[in-house]
């Protein structure tokens, strides 16, 4: 479920279809809107860097834990957090680069 959620979020970031409040941003002039989008993308990159870092620490702790139901190490399900965050990070980075070149 974690893997699927993060893959869906990554696709949403790629297409810029993630949940947002466009009511306010659409009222801004185009230049201000583009600057705001760049700032939001940069903040998202910082957020996902933290999630990647701490998610990896969390996943590594799962190497010591075995699921009683499936008898697999919890590292593999927990790995979905940093990997999914990495996918989102890459998509946002591509969007940010694209925004710089489209200006």
Tab-separated table of C-alpha atoms in Angstrom:
chain	number	residue	atom	x	y	z
A	1	UNK	CA	0.000	0.000	0.000
A	2	UNK	CA	2.858	2.385	0.806
A	3	UNK	CA	4.607	1.607	-2.464
A	4	UNK	CA	1.424	2.181	-4.469
A	5	UNK	CA	0.654	5.457	-2.703
A	6	UNK	CA	4.092	6.893	-3.355
A	7	UNK	CA	4.106	5.746	-6.981
A	8	UNK	CA	0.753	7.467	-7.461
A	9	UNK	CA	2.073	10.608	-5.789
A	10	UNK	CA	5.103	10.578	-8.069
A	11	UNK	CA	2.878	10.382	-11.145
A	12	UNK	CA	0.727	13.200	-9.754
A	13	UNK	CA	3.838	15.359	-9.290
A	14	UNK	CA	4.950	14.568	-12.832
A	15	UNK	CA	1.658	15.798	-14.274
A	16	UNK	CA	1.211	18.555	-11.662
A	17	UNK	CA	-2.088	16.995	-10.652
A	18	UNK	CA	-1.392	16.843	-6.936
A	19	UNK	CA	-3.831	18.370	-4.487
A	20	UNK	CA	-3.396	22.108	-4.149
A	21	UNK	CA	-5.278	25.298	-3.538
A	22	UNK	CA	-5.330	26.903	-6.962
A	23	UNK	CA	-8.007	29.401	-6.056
A	24	UNK	CA	-5.411	31.792	-4.624
A	25	UNK	CA	-2.574	31.084	-7.042
A	26	UNK	CA	-4.815	31.634	-10.071
A	27	UNK	CA	-5.559	35.160	-8.843
A	28	UNK	CA	-1.859	36.072	-8.955
A	29	UNK	CA	-0.200	37.618	-12.004
A	30	UNK	CA	1.619	35.083	-14.197
A	31	UNK	CA	5.142	36.127	-13.099
A	32	UNK	CA	4.219	35.936	-9.416
A	33	UNK	CA	2.496	32.587	-9.988
A	34	UNK	CA	5.622	31.149	-11.644
A	35	UNK	CA	7.803	32.392	-8.779
A	36	UNK	CA	5.411	30.888	-6.244
A	37	UNK	CA	5.445	27.544	-8.072
A	38	UNK	CA	9.257	27.545	-8.050
A	39	UNK	CA	9.319	28.342	-4.317
A	40	UNK	CA	6.791	25.581	-3.594
A	41	UNK	CA	8.822	23.116	-5.662
A	42	UNK	CA	11.990	24.019	-3.748
A	43	UNK	CA	10.218	23.572	-0.414
A	44	UNK	CA	8.890	20.223	-1.621
A	45	UNK	CA	12.429	19.147	-2.555
A	46	UNK	CA	13.648	19.971	0.958
A	47	UNK	CA	10.714	18.091	2.481
A	48	UNK	CA	11.333	14.983	0.386
A	49	UNK	CA	15.062	15.080	1.217
A	50	UNK	CA	14.118	14.825	4.895
A	51	UNK	CA	11.667	12.003	4.185
A	52	UNK	CA	14.293	10.137	2.140
A	53	UNK	CA	16.907	10.497	4.882
A	54	UNK	CA	14.710	9.591	7.851
A	55	UNK	CA	12.734	7.018	5.853
A	56	UNK	CA	15.969	5.199	5.075
A	57	UNK	CA	16.883	5.198	8.769
A	58	UNK	CA	13.427	3.801	9.522
A	59	UNK	CA	13.712	1.149	6.806
A	60	UNK	CA	17.112	0.033	8.094
A	61	UNK	CA	15.586	-0.491	11.538
A	62	UNK	CA	13.056	-2.780	9.857
A	63	UNK	CA	15.902	-5.135	8.913
A	64	UNK	CA	15.810	-6.409	12.518
A	65	UNK	CA	12.029	-6.901	12.570
A	66	UNK	CA	10.235	-9.867	10.993
A	67	UNK	CA	6.538	-9.713	10.193
A	68	UNK	CA	4.701	-12.401	12.154
A	69	UNK	CA	2.090	-12.813	9.404
A	70	UNK	CA	4.350	-13.106	6.351
A	71	UNK	CA	7.739	-13.960	7.901
A	72	UNK	CA	9.522	-11.333	5.807
A	73	UNK	CA	11.783	-8.633	7.107
A	74	UNK	CA	9.935	-5.345	7.484
A	75	UNK	CA	12.799	-3.611	5.684
A	76	UNK	CA	11.148	-4.317	2.331
A	77	UNK	CA	7.737	-2.760	3.092
A	78	UNK	CA	9.420	0.132	4.939
A	79	UNK	CA	11.720	0.747	1.970
A	80	UNK	CA	8.687	2.103	0.116
A	81	UNK	CA	8.911	5.331	2.118
A	82	UNK	CA	12.402	6.470	1.048
A	83	UNK	CA	12.100	5.008	-2.456
A	84	UNK	CA	8.724	6.616	-3.094
A	85	UNK	CA	10.050	9.896	-1.733
A	86	UNK	CA	13.015	9.594	-4.076
A	87	UNK	CA	10.640	9.148	-7.026
A	88	UNK	CA	8.693	12.250	-5.955
A	89	UNK	CA	11.953	14.175	-5.464
A	90	UNK	CA	13.100	13.341	-8.996
A	91	UNK	CA	9.755	14.333	-10.536
A	92	UNK	CA	9.723	17.659	-8.689
A	93	UNK	CA	13.337	18.286	-9.705
A	94	UNK	CA	12.421	17.676	-13.357
A	95	UNK	CA	9.460	20.065	-13.001
A	96	UNK	CA	11.711	22.696	-11.439
A	97	UNK	CA	14.262	22.418	-14.244
A	98	UNK	CA	11.468	22.599	-16.804
A	99	UNK	CA	10.102	25.753	-15.142
A	100	UNK	CA	13.507	27.436	-15.357
A	101	UNK	CA	13.827	26.661	-19.060
A	102	UNK	CA	10.259	27.724	-19.868
A	103	UNK	CA	10.669	31.225	-18.426
